[in-house]
PDB file of C-alpha atoms and ligand atoms in Angstrom:
ATOM      1  CA  UNK A   1     -16.945 -53.084 -47.493  1.00  0.00           C
ATOM      2  CA  UNK A   2     -18.396 -55.615 -50.741  1.00  0.00           C
ATOM      3  CA  UNK A   3     -16.982 -55.955 -53.430  1.00  0.00           C
ATOM      4  CA  UNK A   4     -18.047 -58.557 -55.904  1.00  0.00           C
ATOM      5  CA  UNK A   5     -16.065 -61.533 -57.270  1.00  0.00           C
ATOM      6  CA  UNK A   6     -18.406 -63.889 -58.443  1.00  0.00           C
ATOM      7  CA  UNK A   7     -22.814 -64.655 -58.318  1.00  0.00           C
ATOM      8  CA  UNK A   8     -21.696 -66.913 -55.157  1.00  0.00           C
ATOM      9  CA  UNK A   9     -20.208 -63.384 -53.272  1.00  0.00           C
ATOM     10  CA  UNK A  10     -24.593 -63.187 -52.290  1.00  0.00           C
ATOM     11  CA  UNK A  11     -26.162 -65.555 -50.912  1.00  0.00           C
ATOM     12  CA  UNK A  12     -29.763 -66.231 -52.509  1.00  0.00           C
ATOM     13  CA  UNK A  13     -31.405 -64.321 -49.770  1.00  0.00           C
ATOM     14  CA  UNK A  14     -29.243 -61.390 -51.315  1.00  0.00           C
ATOM     15  CA  UNK A  15     -29.298 -62.522 -54.571  1.00  0.00           C
ATOM     16  CA  UNK A  16     -33.506 -62.654 -54.219  1.00  0.00           C
ATOM     17  CA  UNK A  17     -33.117 -59.074 -52.921  1.00  0.00           C
ATOM     18  CA  UNK A  18     -31.177 -57.727 -55.912  1.00  0.00           C
ATOM     19  CA  UNK A  19     -33.367 -59.293 -58.204  1.00  0.00           C
ATOM     20  CA  UNK A  20     -36.446 -57.519 -56.086  1.00  0.00           C
ATOM     21  CA  UNK A  21     -35.286 -53.951 -55.981  1.00  0.00           C
ATOM     22  CA  UNK A  22     -33.831 -54.324 -60.210  1.00  0.00           C
ATOM     23  CA  UNK A  23     -38.146 -54.687 -60.447  1.00  0.00           C
ATOM     24  CA  UNK A  24     -39.217 -52.395 -58.651  1.00  0.00           C
ATOM     25  CA  UNK A  25     -36.577 -50.062 -60.282  1.00  0.00           C
ATOM     26  CA  UNK A  26     -37.948 -51.233 -63.719  1.00  0.00           C
ATOM     27  CA  UNK A  27     -41.116 -50.542 -62.067  1.00  0.00           C
ATOM     28  CA  UNK A  28     -40.503 -46.979 -60.887  1.00  0.00           C
ATOM     29  CA  UNK A  29     -37.156 -44.901 -62.095  1.00  0.00           C
ATOM     30  CA  UNK A  30     -37.868 -42.146 -60.630  1.00  0.00           C
ATOM     31  CA  UNK A  31     -38.283 -42.972 -57.995  1.00  0.00           C
ATOM     32  CA  UNK A  32     -33.876 -44.174 -58.104  1.00  0.00           C
ATOM     33  CA  UNK A  33     -33.534 -41.073 -59.984  1.00  0.00           C
ATOM     34  CA  UNK A  34     -31.362 -39.078 -57.504  1.00  0.00           C
ATOM     35  CA  UNK A  35     -30.206 -41.504 -55.256  1.00  0.00           C
ATOM     36  CA  UNK A  36     -26.948 -41.623 -55.866  1.00  0.00           C
ATOM     37  CA  UNK A  37     -26.446 -37.634 -56.455  1.00  0.00           C
ATOM     38  CA  UNK A  38     -22.401 -37.044 -55.672  1.00  0.00           C
ATOM     39  CA  UNK A  39     -21.396 -40.297 -56.199  1.00  0.00           C
ATOM     40  CA  UNK A  40     -19.467 -41.380 -59.190  1.00  0.00           C
ATOM     41  CA  UNK A  41     -18.208 -45.126 -60.638  1.00  0.00           C
ATOM     42  CA  UNK A  42     -15.279 -45.415 -61.878  1.00  0.00           C
ATOM     43  CA  UNK A  43     -15.385 -48.204 -65.245  1.00  0.00           C
ATOM     44  CA  UNK A  44     -11.932 -49.818 -65.989  1.00  0.00           C
ATOM     45  CA  UNK A  45     -11.672 -51.623 -68.400  1.00  0.00           C
ATOM     46  CA  UNK A  46      -8.423 -52.902 -69.520  1.00  0.00           C
ATOM     47  CA  UNK A  47     -10.770 -54.764 -72.518  1.00  0.00           C
ATOM     48  CA  UNK A  48     -13.426 -54.569 -75.365  1.00  0.00           C
ATOM     49  CA  UNK A  49     -16.586 -53.642 -74.158  1.00  0.00           C
ATOM     50  CA  UNK A  50     -18.732 -52.042 -75.403  1.00  0.00           C
ATOM     51  CA  UNK A  51     -22.372 -53.007 -73.418  1.00  0.00           C
ATOM     52  CA  UNK A  52     -21.475 -53.647 -70.357  1.00  0.00           C
ATOM     53  CA  UNK A  53     -19.677 -50.659 -69.858  1.00  0.00           C
ATOM     54  CA  UNK A  54     -21.831 -48.362 -70.991  1.00  0.00           C
ATOM     55  CA  UNK A  55     -24.934 -50.370 -69.529  1.00  0.00           C
ATOM     56  CA  UNK A  56     -22.211 -49.435 -66.165  1.00  0.00           C
ATOM     57  CA  UNK A  57     -22.099 -46.619 -66.551  1.00  0.00           C
ATOM     58  CA  UNK A  58     -25.422 -46.032 -67.765  1.00  0.00           C
ATOM     59  CA  UNK A  59     -26.733 -47.648 -64.717  1.00  0.00           C
ATOM     60  CA  UNK A  60     -24.868 -45.113 -62.164  1.00  0.00           C
ATOM     61  CA  UNK A  61     -26.564 -41.845 -64.726  1.00  0.00           C
ATOM     62  CA  UNK A  62     -29.827 -42.965 -64.335  1.00  0.00           C
ATOM     63  CA  UNK A  63     -29.191 -42.330 -60.660  1.00  0.00           C
ATOM     64  CA  UNK A  64     -27.987 -39.940 -60.599  1.00  0.00           C
ATOM     65  CA  UNK A  65     -24.550 -39.994 -60.044  1.00  0.00           C
ATOM     66  CA  UNK A  66     -20.843 -39.503 -62.068  1.00  0.00           C
ATOM     67  CA  UNK A  67     -18.456 -41.261 -64.160  1.00  0.00           C
ATOM     68  CA  UNK A  68     -15.331 -40.986 -65.001  1.00  0.00           C
ATOM     69  CA  UNK A  69     -12.586 -44.062 -66.391  1.00  0.00           C
ATOM     70  CA  UNK A  70     -10.954 -45.052 -69.365  1.00  0.00           C
ATOM     71  CA  UNK A  71     -12.452 -48.245 -71.589  1.00  0.00           C
ATOM     72  CA  UNK A  72      -8.721 -49.159 -72.738  1.00  0.00           C
ATOM     73  CA  UNK A  73      -5.504 -50.726 -71.638  1.00  0.00           C
ATOM     74  CA  UNK A  74      -3.341 -48.409 -74.250  1.00  0.00           C
ATOM     75  CA  UNK A  75      -5.070 -45.265 -73.221  1.00  0.00           C
ATOM     76  CA  UNK A  76      -4.036 -45.992 -69.162  1.00  0.00           C
ATOM     77  CA  UNK A  77      -0.703 -45.358 -67.305  1.00  0.00           C
ATOM     78  CA  UNK A  78      -0.822 -49.818 -67.674  1.00  0.00           C
ATOM     79  CA  UNK A  79       1.191 -48.606 -71.178  1.00  0.00           C
ATOM     80  CA  UNK A  80       3.094 -47.453 -68.640  1.00  0.00           C
ATOM     81  CA  UNK A  81       3.374 -50.406 -66.494  1.00  0.00           C
ATOM     82  CA  UNK A  82       1.482 -49.440 -63.978  1.00  0.00           C
ATOM     83  CA  UNK A  83       0.453 -52.223 -61.478  1.00  0.00           C
ATOM     84  CA  UNK A  84      -3.521 -53.380 -61.354  1.00  0.00           C
ATOM     85  CA  UNK A  85      -3.469 -52.325 -57.524  1.00  0.00           C
ATOM     86  CA  UNK A  86      -1.124 -49.585 -57.341  1.00  0.00           C
ATOM     87  CA  UNK A  87      -4.191 -48.058 -60.394  1.00  0.00           C
ATOM     88  CA  UNK A  88      -6.808 -48.870 -57.596  1.00  0.00           C
ATOM     89  CA  UNK A  89      -5.029 -47.544 -54.852  1.00  0.00           C
ATOM     90  CA  UNK A  90      -5.223 -44.008 -56.887  1.00  0.00           C
ATOM     91  CA  UNK A  91      -8.708 -44.450 -58.053  1.00  0.00           C
ATOM     92  CA  UNK A  92      -9.879 -44.963 -55.051  1.00  0.00           C
ATOM     93  CA  UNK A  93      -9.297 -41.258 -54.092  1.00  0.00           C
ATOM     94  CA  UNK A  94     -11.023 -39.913 -57.559  1.00  0.00           C
ATOM     95  CA  UNK A  95     -13.910 -42.124 -57.069  1.00  0.00           C
ATOM     96  CA  UNK A  96     -16.647 -43.974 -54.640  1.00  0.00           C
ATOM     97  CA  UNK A  97     -17.468 -47.566 -56.628  1.00  0.00           C
ATOM     98  CA  UNK A  98     -15.234 -49.265 -59.845  1.00  0.00           C
ATOM     99  CA  UNK A  99     -16.325 -51.602 -62.305  1.00  0.00           C
ATOM    100  CA  UNK A 100     -12.665 -53.362 -63.399  1.00  0.00           C
ATOM    101  CA  UNK A 101     -12.563 -55.890 -66.675  1.00  0.00           C
ATOM    102  CA  UNK A 102      -9.445 -57.737 -67.400  1.00  0.00           C
ATOM    103  CA  UNK A 103      -8.254 -60.212 -69.733  1.00  0.00           C
ATOM    104  CA  UNK A 104      -5.965 -61.564 -67.639  1.00  0.00           C
ATOM    105  CA  UNK A 105      -7.490 -64.028 -64.843  1.00  0.00           C
ATOM    106  CA  UNK A 106      -8.264 -62.975 -61.557  1.00  0.00           C
ATOM    107  CA  UNK A 107      -7.007 -59.102 -62.059  1.00  0.00           C
ATOM    108  CA  UNK A 108     -10.217 -57.966 -60.592  1.00  0.00           C
ATOM    109  CA  UNK A 109      -9.477 -59.936 -57.050  1.00  0.00           C
ATOM    110  CA  UNK A 110      -5.792 -58.279 -56.584  1.00  0.00           C
ATOM    111  CA  UNK A 111      -7.708 -54.497 -56.935  1.00  0.00           C
ATOM    112  CA  UNK A 112      -9.997 -55.461 -55.077  1.00  0.00           C
ATOM    113  CA  UNK A 113      -8.016 -56.685 -51.615  1.00  0.00           C
ATOM    114  CA  UNK A 114      -5.894 -53.455 -51.406  1.00  0.00           C
ATOM    115  CA  UNK A 115      -8.680 -50.707 -52.391  1.00  0.00           C
ATOM    116  CA  UNK A 116     -11.127 -48.413 -50.650  1.00  0.00           C
ATOM    117  CA  UNK A 117     -13.527 -48.517 -52.839  1.00  0.00           C
ATOM    118  CA  UNK A 118     -15.871 -51.548 -53.936  1.00  0.00           C
ATOM    119  CA  UNK A 119     -14.616 -53.412 -56.677  1.00  0.00           C
ATOM    120  CA  UNK A 120     -17.220 -55.675 -59.300  1.00  0.00           C
ATOM    121  CA  UNK A 121     -15.652 -57.176 -61.585  1.00  0.00           C
ATOM    122  CA  UNK A 122     -16.405 -56.887 -65.067  1.00  0.00           C
ATOM    123  CA  UNK A 123     -15.306 -59.430 -66.765  1.00  0.00           C
ATOM    124  CA  UNK A 124     -11.808 -61.182 -65.262  1.00  0.00           C
ATOM    125  CA  UNK A 125     -10.000 -63.219 -69.197  1.00  0.00           C
ATOM    126  CA  UNK A 126     -12.177 -66.861 -69.216  1.00  0.00           C
ATOM    127  CA  UNK A 127     -13.398 -66.878 -65.606  1.00  0.00           C
ATOM    128  CA  UNK A 128     -16.260 -65.603 -64.784  1.00  0.00           C
ATOM    129  CA  UNK A 129     -18.511 -62.252 -65.426  1.00  0.00           C
ATOM    130  CA  UNK A 130     -20.920 -61.888 -62.478  1.00  0.00           C
ATOM    131  CA  UNK A 131     -23.286 -58.842 -63.752  1.00  0.00           C
ATOM    132  CA  UNK A 132     -23.549 -60.050 -66.762  1.00  0.00           C
ATOM    133  CA  UNK A 133     -24.843 -63.385 -64.153  1.00  0.00           C
ATOM    134  CA  UNK A 134     -27.468 -61.720 -62.460  1.00  0.00           C
ATOM    135  CA  UNK A 135     -28.595 -59.621 -65.910  1.00  0.00           C
ATOM    136  CA  UNK A 136     -29.789 -63.125 -67.117  1.00  0.00           C
ATOM    137  CA  UNK A 137     -30.634 -63.898 -63.901  1.00  0.00           C
ATOM    138  CA  UNK A 138     -33.034 -61.010 -63.959  1.00  0.00           C
ATOM    139  CA  UNK A 139     -33.922 -61.780 -67.515  1.00  0.00           C
ATOM    140  CA  UNK A 140     -35.173 -65.767 -65.967  1.00  0.00           C
ATOM    141  CA  UNK A 141     -36.583 -64.951 -63.266  1.00  0.00           C
ATOM    142  CA  UNK A 142     -38.736 -61.590 -64.792  1.00  0.00           C
ATOM    143  CA  UNK A 143     -39.248 -63.907 -68.212  1.00  0.00           C
ATOM    144  CA  UNK A 144     -40.173 -67.484 -66.365  1.00  0.00           C
ATOM    145  CA  UNK A 145     -41.085 -66.092 -63.244  1.00  0.00           C
ATOM    146  CA  UNK A 146     -38.496 -68.487 -61.428  1.00  0.00           C
ATOM    147  CA  UNK A 147     -34.989 -69.523 -61.617  1.00  0.00           C
ATOM    148  CA  UNK A 148     -35.976 -73.555 -61.044  1.00  0.00           C
ATOM    149  CA  UNK A 149     -37.324 -76.400 -62.194  1.00  0.00           C
ATOM    150  CA  UNK A 150     -35.130 -75.497 -65.915  1.00  0.00           C
ATOM    151  CA  UNK A 151     -33.387 -77.237 -67.965  1.00  0.00           C
ATOM    152  CA  UNK A 152     -30.721 -74.908 -69.613  1.00  0.00           C
ATOM    153  CA  UNK A 153     -29.260 -75.227 -72.528  1.00  0.00           C
ATOM    154  CA  UNK A 154     -25.925 -73.945 -73.078  1.00  0.00           C
ATOM    155  CA  UNK A 155     -24.563 -73.323 -77.058  1.00  0.00           C
ATOM    156  CA  UNK A 156     -21.608 -73.274 -78.036  1.00  0.00           C
ATOM    157  CA  UNK A 157     -18.087 -71.828 -76.683  1.00  0.00           C
ATOM    158  CA  UNK A 158     -18.642 -73.069 -73.217  1.00  0.00           C
ATOM    159  CA  UNK A 159     -14.369 -73.556 -72.173  1.00  0.00           C
ATOM    160  CA  UNK A 160     -14.013 -70.116 -72.706  1.00  0.00           C
ATOM    161  CA  UNK A 161     -17.171 -67.926 -72.174  1.00  0.00           C
ATOM    162  CA  UNK A 162     -16.558 -66.201 -68.582  1.00  0.00           C
ATOM    163  CA  UNK A 163     -20.960 -66.077 -68.760  1.00  0.00           C
ATOM    164  CA  UNK A 164     -22.082 -69.773 -69.209  1.00  0.00           C
ATOM    165  CA  UNK A 165     -19.711 -69.978 -65.719  1.00  0.00           C
ATOM    166  CA  UNK A 166     -20.823 -68.290 -64.134  1.00  0.00           C
ATOM    167  CA  UNK A 167     -24.508 -68.852 -64.655  1.00  0.00           C
ATOM    168  CA  UNK A 168     -23.578 -72.283 -64.640  1.00  0.00           C
ATOM    169  CA  UNK A 169     -21.441 -71.888 -60.757  1.00  0.00           C
ATOM    170  CA  UNK A 170     -25.058 -69.076 -59.789  1.00  0.00           C
ATOM    171  CA  UNK A 171     -28.275 -71.835 -60.626  1.00  0.00           C
ATOM    172  CA  UNK A 172     -26.660 -74.875 -59.767  1.00  0.00           C
ATOM    173  CA  UNK A 173     -28.186 -73.655 -55.974  1.00  0.00           C
ATOM    174  CA  UNK A 174     -31.616 -73.583 -56.999  1.00  0.00           C
ATOM    175  CA  UNK A 175     -33.870 -77.078 -56.637  1.00  0.00           C
ATOM    176  CA  UNK A 176     -34.499 -79.226 -59.328  1.00  0.00           C
ATOM    177  CA  UNK A 177     -32.283 -77.224 -62.429  1.00  0.00           C
ATOM    178  CA  UNK A 178     -30.673 -79.899 -65.522  1.00  0.00           C
ATOM    179  CA  UNK A 179     -28.017 -78.946 -67.644  1.00  0.00           C
ATOM    180  CA  UNK A 180     -27.889 -79.902 -71.330  1.00  0.00           C
ATOM    181  CA  UNK A 181     -23.727 -78.196 -72.266  1.00  0.00           C
ATOM    182  CA  UNK A 182     -23.702 -78.050 -76.106  1.00  0.00           C
ATOM    183  CA  UNK A 183     -20.760 -77.423 -77.717  1.00  0.00           C
ATOM    184  CA  UNK A 184     -18.068 -78.968 -79.912  1.00  0.00           C
ATOM    185  CA  UNK A 185     -15.147 -80.986 -78.646  1.00  0.00           C
ATOM    186  CA  UNK A 186     -13.324 -78.763 -78.393  1.00  0.00           C
ATOM    187  CA  UNK A 187     -15.018 -76.696 -76.634  1.00  0.00           C
ATOM    188  CA  UNK A 188     -16.288 -78.751 -73.623  1.00  0.00           C
ATOM    189  CA  UNK A 189     -16.497 -76.905 -70.872  1.00  0.00           C
ATOM    190  CA  UNK A 190     -14.011 -77.004 -68.438  1.00  0.00           C
ATOM    191  CA  UNK A 191     -13.184 -80.490 -65.961  1.00  0.00           C
ATOM    192  CA  UNK A 192     -13.238 -77.771 -63.278  1.00  0.00           C
ATOM    193  CA  UNK A 193     -16.337 -76.986 -63.337  1.00  0.00           C
ATOM    194  CA  UNK A 194     -18.161 -80.257 -64.792  1.00  0.00           C
ATOM    195  CA  UNK A 195     -15.841 -81.589 -61.436  1.00  0.00           C
ATOM    196  CA  UNK A 196     -16.018 -79.419 -58.314  1.00  0.00           C
ATOM    197  CA  UNK A 197     -18.875 -77.197 -59.919  1.00  0.00           C
ATOM    198  CA  UNK A 198     -22.016 -79.663 -61.601  1.00  0.00           C
ATOM    199  CA  UNK A 199     -20.720 -83.434 -60.177  1.00  0.00           C
ATOM    200  CA  UNK A 200     -19.754 -81.862 -56.507  1.00  0.00           C
ATOM    201  CA  UNK A 201     -23.541 -81.054 -56.548  1.00  0.00           C
ATOM    202  CA  UNK A 202     -25.219 -83.709 -58.211  1.00  0.00           C
ATOM    203  CA  UNK A 203     -26.917 -81.225 -60.464  1.00  0.00           C
ATOM    204  CA  UNK A 204     -27.398 -82.766 -63.563  1.00  0.00           C
ATOM    205  CA  UNK A 205     -25.818 -82.291 -67.213  1.00  0.00           C
ATOM    206  CA  UNK A 206     -25.711 -84.032 -70.670  1.00  0.00           C
ATOM    207  CA  UNK A 207     -23.342 -83.641 -72.975  1.00  0.00           C
ATOM    208  CA  UNK A 208     -24.056 -83.248 -76.236  1.00  0.00           C
ATOM    209  CA  UNK A 209     -22.644 -81.836 -79.880  1.00  0.00           C
ATOM    210  CA  UNK A 210     -26.171 -81.325 -81.985  1.00  0.00           C
ATOM    211  CA  UNK A 211     -28.386 -78.557 -81.193  1.00  0.00           C
ATOM    212  CA  UNK A 212     -31.489 -79.855 -83.024  1.00  0.00           C
ATOM    213  CA  UNK A 213     -31.622 -83.028 -80.995  1.00  0.00           C
ATOM    214  CA  UNK A 214     -31.561 -80.966 -77.928  1.00  0.00           C
ATOM    215  CA  UNK A 215     -34.430 -78.114 -78.712  1.00  0.00           C
ATOM    216  CA  UNK A 216     -37.406 -79.754 -78.016  1.00  0.00           C
ATOM    217  CA  UNK A 217     -36.488 -80.161 -74.041  1.00  0.00           C
ATOM    218  CA  UNK A 218     -35.175 -76.420 -73.710  1.00  0.00           C
ATOM    219  CA  UNK A 219     -36.400 -73.869 -70.816  1.00  0.00           C
ATOM    220  CA  UNK A 220     -34.031 -71.712 -71.856  1.00  0.00           C
ATOM    221  CA  UNK A 221     -31.459 -71.832 -74.775  1.00  0.00           C
ATOM    222  CA  UNK A 222     -28.573 -69.799 -73.750  1.00  0.00           C
ATOM    223  CA  UNK A 223     -26.526 -69.084 -76.730  1.00  0.00           C
ATOM    224  CA  UNK A 224     -22.362 -67.477 -77.007  1.00  0.00           C
ATOM    225  CA  UNK A 225     -19.787 -66.867 -79.027  1.00  0.00           C
ATOM    226  CA  UNK A 226     -16.482 -68.264 -79.559  1.00  0.00           C
ATOM    227  CA  UNK A 227     -14.623 -65.802 -77.680  1.00  0.00           C
ATOM    228  CA  UNK A 228     -11.841 -65.553 -80.874  1.00  0.00           C
ATOM    229  CA  UNK A 229      -9.857 -63.093 -78.784  1.00  0.00           C
ATOM    230  CA  UNK A 230      -9.090 -66.463 -76.295  1.00  0.00           C
ATOM    231  CA  UNK A 231      -7.514 -68.995 -78.878  1.00  0.00           C
ATOM    232  CA  UNK A 232      -4.170 -69.859 -79.478  1.00  0.00           C
ATOM    233  CA  UNK A 233      -4.605 -70.209 -83.785  1.00  0.00           C
ATOM    234  CA  UNK A 234      -7.142 -68.474 -85.776  1.00  0.00           C
ATOM    235  CA  UNK A 235      -7.233 -71.445 -87.571  1.00  0.00           C
ATOM    236  CA  UNK A 236      -9.406 -73.888 -85.249  1.00  0.00           C
ATOM    237  CA  UNK A 237     -10.895 -70.319 -83.980  1.00  0.00           C
ATOM    238  CA  UNK A 238     -12.292 -70.162 -87.732  1.00  0.00           C
ATOM    239  CA  UNK A 239     -12.664 -74.185 -88.026  1.00  0.00           C
ATOM    240  CA  UNK A 240     -15.248 -73.648 -85.129  1.00  0.00           C
ATOM    241  CA  UNK A 241     -16.174 -70.170 -85.042  1.00  0.00           C
ATOM    242  CA  UNK A 242     -19.442 -71.061 -87.697  1.00  0.00           C
ATOM    243  CA  UNK A 243     -20.064 -74.572 -85.494  1.00  0.00           C
ATOM    244  CA  UNK A 244     -24.001 -73.179 -84.081  1.00  0.00           C
ATOM    245  CA  UNK A 245     -26.177 -71.095 -86.182  1.00  0.00           C
ATOM    246  CA  UNK A 246     -29.818 -71.143 -84.573  1.00  0.00           C
ATOM    247  CA  UNK A 247     -32.241 -69.997 -87.258  1.00  0.00           C
ATOM    248  CA  UNK A 248     -35.963 -70.194 -88.470  1.00  0.00           C
ATOM    249  CA  UNK A 249     -35.449 -73.375 -88.662  1.00  0.00           C
ATOM    250  CA  UNK A 250     -34.079 -74.708 -85.389  1.00  0.00           C
ATOM    251  CA  UNK A 251     -37.139 -72.604 -83.667  1.00  0.00           C
ATOM    252  CA  UNK A 252     -39.486 -75.059 -84.982  1.00  0.00           C
ATOM    253  CA  UNK A 253     -37.935 -77.928 -83.237  1.00  0.00           C
ATOM    254  CA  UNK A 254     -37.841 -75.663 -79.495  1.00  0.00           C
ATOM    255  CA  UNK A 255     -41.097 -75.122 -77.460  1.00  0.00           C
ATOM    256  CA  UNK A 256     -43.757 -72.269 -77.790  1.00  0.00           C
ATOM    257  CA  UNK A 257     -42.251 -71.011 -73.897  1.00  0.00           C
ATOM    258  CA  UNK A 258     -38.659 -71.829 -74.826  1.00  0.00           C
ATOM    259  CA  UNK A 259     -36.582 -68.022 -74.813  1.00  0.00           C
ATOM    260  CA  UNK A 260     -33.120 -67.841 -76.029  1.00  0.00           C
ATOM    261  CA  UNK A 261     -30.433 -65.801 -73.942  1.00  0.00           C
ATOM    262  CA  UNK A 262     -27.303 -64.545 -75.219  1.00  0.00           C
ATOM    263  CA  UNK A 263     -24.905 -61.740 -73.371  1.00  0.00           C
ATOM    264  CA  UNK A 264     -23.951 -59.994 -76.912  1.00  0.00           C
ATOM    265  CA  UNK A 265     -22.384 -59.208 -79.189  1.00  0.00           C
ATOM    266  CA  UNK A 266     -23.129 -61.835 -81.392  1.00  0.00           C
ATOM    267  CA  UNK A 267     -21.591 -62.574 -84.466  1.00  0.00           C
ATOM    268  CA  UNK A 268     -22.922 -65.787 -86.393  1.00  0.00           C
ATOM    269  CA  UNK A 269     -24.487 -68.232 -83.728  1.00  0.00           C
ATOM    270  CA  UNK A 270     -28.388 -65.638 -84.065  1.00  0.00           C
ATOM    271  CA  UNK A 271     -29.013 -65.297 -87.715  1.00  0.00           C
ATOM    272  CA  UNK A 272     -31.395 -62.151 -87.724  1.00  0.00           C
ATOM    273  CA  UNK A 273     -34.200 -63.561 -88.469  1.00  0.00           C
ATOM    274  CA  UNK A 274     -34.195 -65.003 -85.579  1.00  0.00           C
ATOM    275  CA  UNK A 275     -35.178 -61.071 -83.471  1.00  0.00           C
ATOM    276  CA  UNK A 276     -38.918 -60.662 -84.744  1.00  0.00           C
ATOM    277  CA  UNK A 277     -38.819 -64.432 -83.401  1.00  0.00           C
ATOM    278  CA  UNK A 278     -41.105 -63.980 -79.894  1.00  0.00           C
ATOM    279  CA  UNK A 279     -39.434 -66.279 -77.998  1.00  0.00           C
ATOM    280  CA  UNK A 280     -35.706 -63.874 -79.090  1.00  0.00           C
ATOM    281  CA  UNK A 281     -35.668 -62.535 -75.660  1.00  0.00           C
ATOM    282  CA  UNK A 282     -31.450 -61.072 -75.926  1.00  0.00           C
ATOM    283  CA  UNK A 283     -32.823 -57.985 -76.311  1.00  0.00           C
ATOM    284  CA  UNK A 284     -34.793 -57.387 -73.402  1.00  0.00           C
ATOM    285  CA  UNK A 285     -31.655 -58.635 -71.407  1.00  0.00           C
ATOM    286  CA  UNK A 286     -30.093 -55.747 -72.312  1.00  0.00           C
ATOM    287  CA  UNK A 287     -32.219 -53.547 -71.105  1.00  0.00           C
ATOM    288  CA  UNK A 288     -32.564 -55.954 -67.827  1.00  0.00           C
ATOM    289  CA  UNK A 289     -28.361 -55.524 -67.227  1.00  0.00           C
ATOM    290  CA  UNK A 290     -28.821 -52.382 -66.674  1.00  0.00           C
ATOM    291  CA  UNK A 291     -31.766 -52.552 -63.332  1.00  0.00           C
ATOM    292  CA  UNK A 292     -29.510 -54.706 -62.270  1.00  0.00           C
ATOM    293  CA  UNK A 293     -26.249 -52.628 -62.413  1.00  0.00           C
ATOM    294  CA  UNK A 294     -28.553 -50.148 -61.173  1.00  0.00           C
ATOM    295  CA  UNK A 295     -29.677 -52.214 -58.350  1.00  0.00           C
ATOM    296  CA  UNK A 296     -25.675 -53.431 -57.579  1.00  0.00           C
ATOM    297  CA  UNK A 297     -24.662 -50.677 -57.087  1.00  0.00           C
ATOM    298  CA  UNK A 298     -27.190 -49.105 -54.969  1.00  0.00           C
ATOM    299  CA  UNK A 299     -26.507 -52.212 -52.859  1.00  0.00           C
ATOM    300  CA  UNK A 300     -22.476 -52.461 -52.644  1.00  0.00           C
ATOM    301  CA  UNK A 301     -22.641 -48.326 -51.938  1.00  0.00           C
ATOM    302  CA  UNK A 302     -25.500 -49.454 -49.428  1.00  0.00           C
ATOM    303  CA  UNK A 303     -27.878 -46.223 -50.458  1.00  0.00           C
ATOM    304  CA  UNK A 304     -31.573 -47.036 -48.999  1.00  0.00           C
ATOM    305  CA  UNK A 305     -33.846 -45.683 -51.392  1.00  0.00           C
TER     306      UNK A 305
HETATM  307  C1  LIG B   1     -19.696 -61.343 -72.830  1.00  0.00           C
HETATM  308  C2  LIG B   1     -18.077 -60.605 -72.347  1.00  0.00           C
HETATM  309  O1  LIG B   1     -16.786 -60.102 -72.526  1.00  0.00           O
HETATM  310  O2  LIG B   1     -17.550 -62.147 -71.515  1.00  0.00           O
HETATM  311  N1  LIG B   1     -20.270 -59.773 -73.430  1.00  0.00           N
HETATM  312  C3  LIG B   1     -20.976 -59.698 -72.531  1.00  0.00           C
HETATM  313  O3  LIG B   1     -19.496 -58.761 -71.470  1.00  0.00           O
HETATM  314  N2  LIG B   1     -21.996 -59.223 -72.553  1.00  0.00           N
HETATM  315  C4  LIG B   1     -20.085 -62.487 -73.494  1.00  0.00           C
HETATM  316  C5  LIG B   1     -18.657 -62.244 -75.310  1.00  0.00           C
HETATM  317  O4  LIG B   1     -18.361 -60.979 -75.158  1.00  0.00           O
HETATM  318  O5  LIG B   1     -18.669 -62.782 -75.477  1.00  0.00           O
END
């Protein structure tokens, strides 16, 4: 039985197959409409979410399966003190596969060790968010036609942003990738990513503070929200929250093919006036998120269509 904790749980070849499957689902949705008939997905969300939980549910429903779960730890037995391990043992009797989001790093991993069903990490604290990364990879590959030879700018909260950590981990496996990290000093990428992931593989990167200085050289600009819930004090959050605001004026500095991605939810970091720019890909990204989660559910349940 396979789980998904990190994007590295799949080899590059397996990822390619998964993304191919997602593209096939995009083209021929009717072929997959009953693929998961009789199967149940449980969504165990101990931390707030709109997109990730609903896109998992939408993915399972579009595969003809059914869903159950909770979207708030306060309404689950966690509020009575039940451990994640006990919860997953029980859920294994109710469902065939589960997606878990937790504020504690490693909670889905703990669950996977005792689970009787595949567990998907739907975001664990500031650590990883592998299904957002699958979404990002599918979006980039579908819209750019490649996952190599790319300069990717990651902007905003690079310290606490789990989507950023997972995406860097996944992209360093492709050829000729370079990164530009754009953040305030306090929100730079963690040392472990710099040392264990980038330096260990000799991946080129630079760290800058001003978005305007680097816009012109990017293939992808990945914007992120300042992760308020992971700050120790509100004052720091308030000081940093509007550090970057991508607007029409800054978009003029970018090339005609640069894509803007964002895992969403957005707060102020992308002005709504950018939404109508053909380079703004963040709502298309949401649609790719459903296809890739459909492909992931089929893969982990070993359903052949
Ligand atoms: C992200 C997350 O939860 O980490 N959202 C998402 O899943 N699409 C990004 C965020 O919350 O800023």
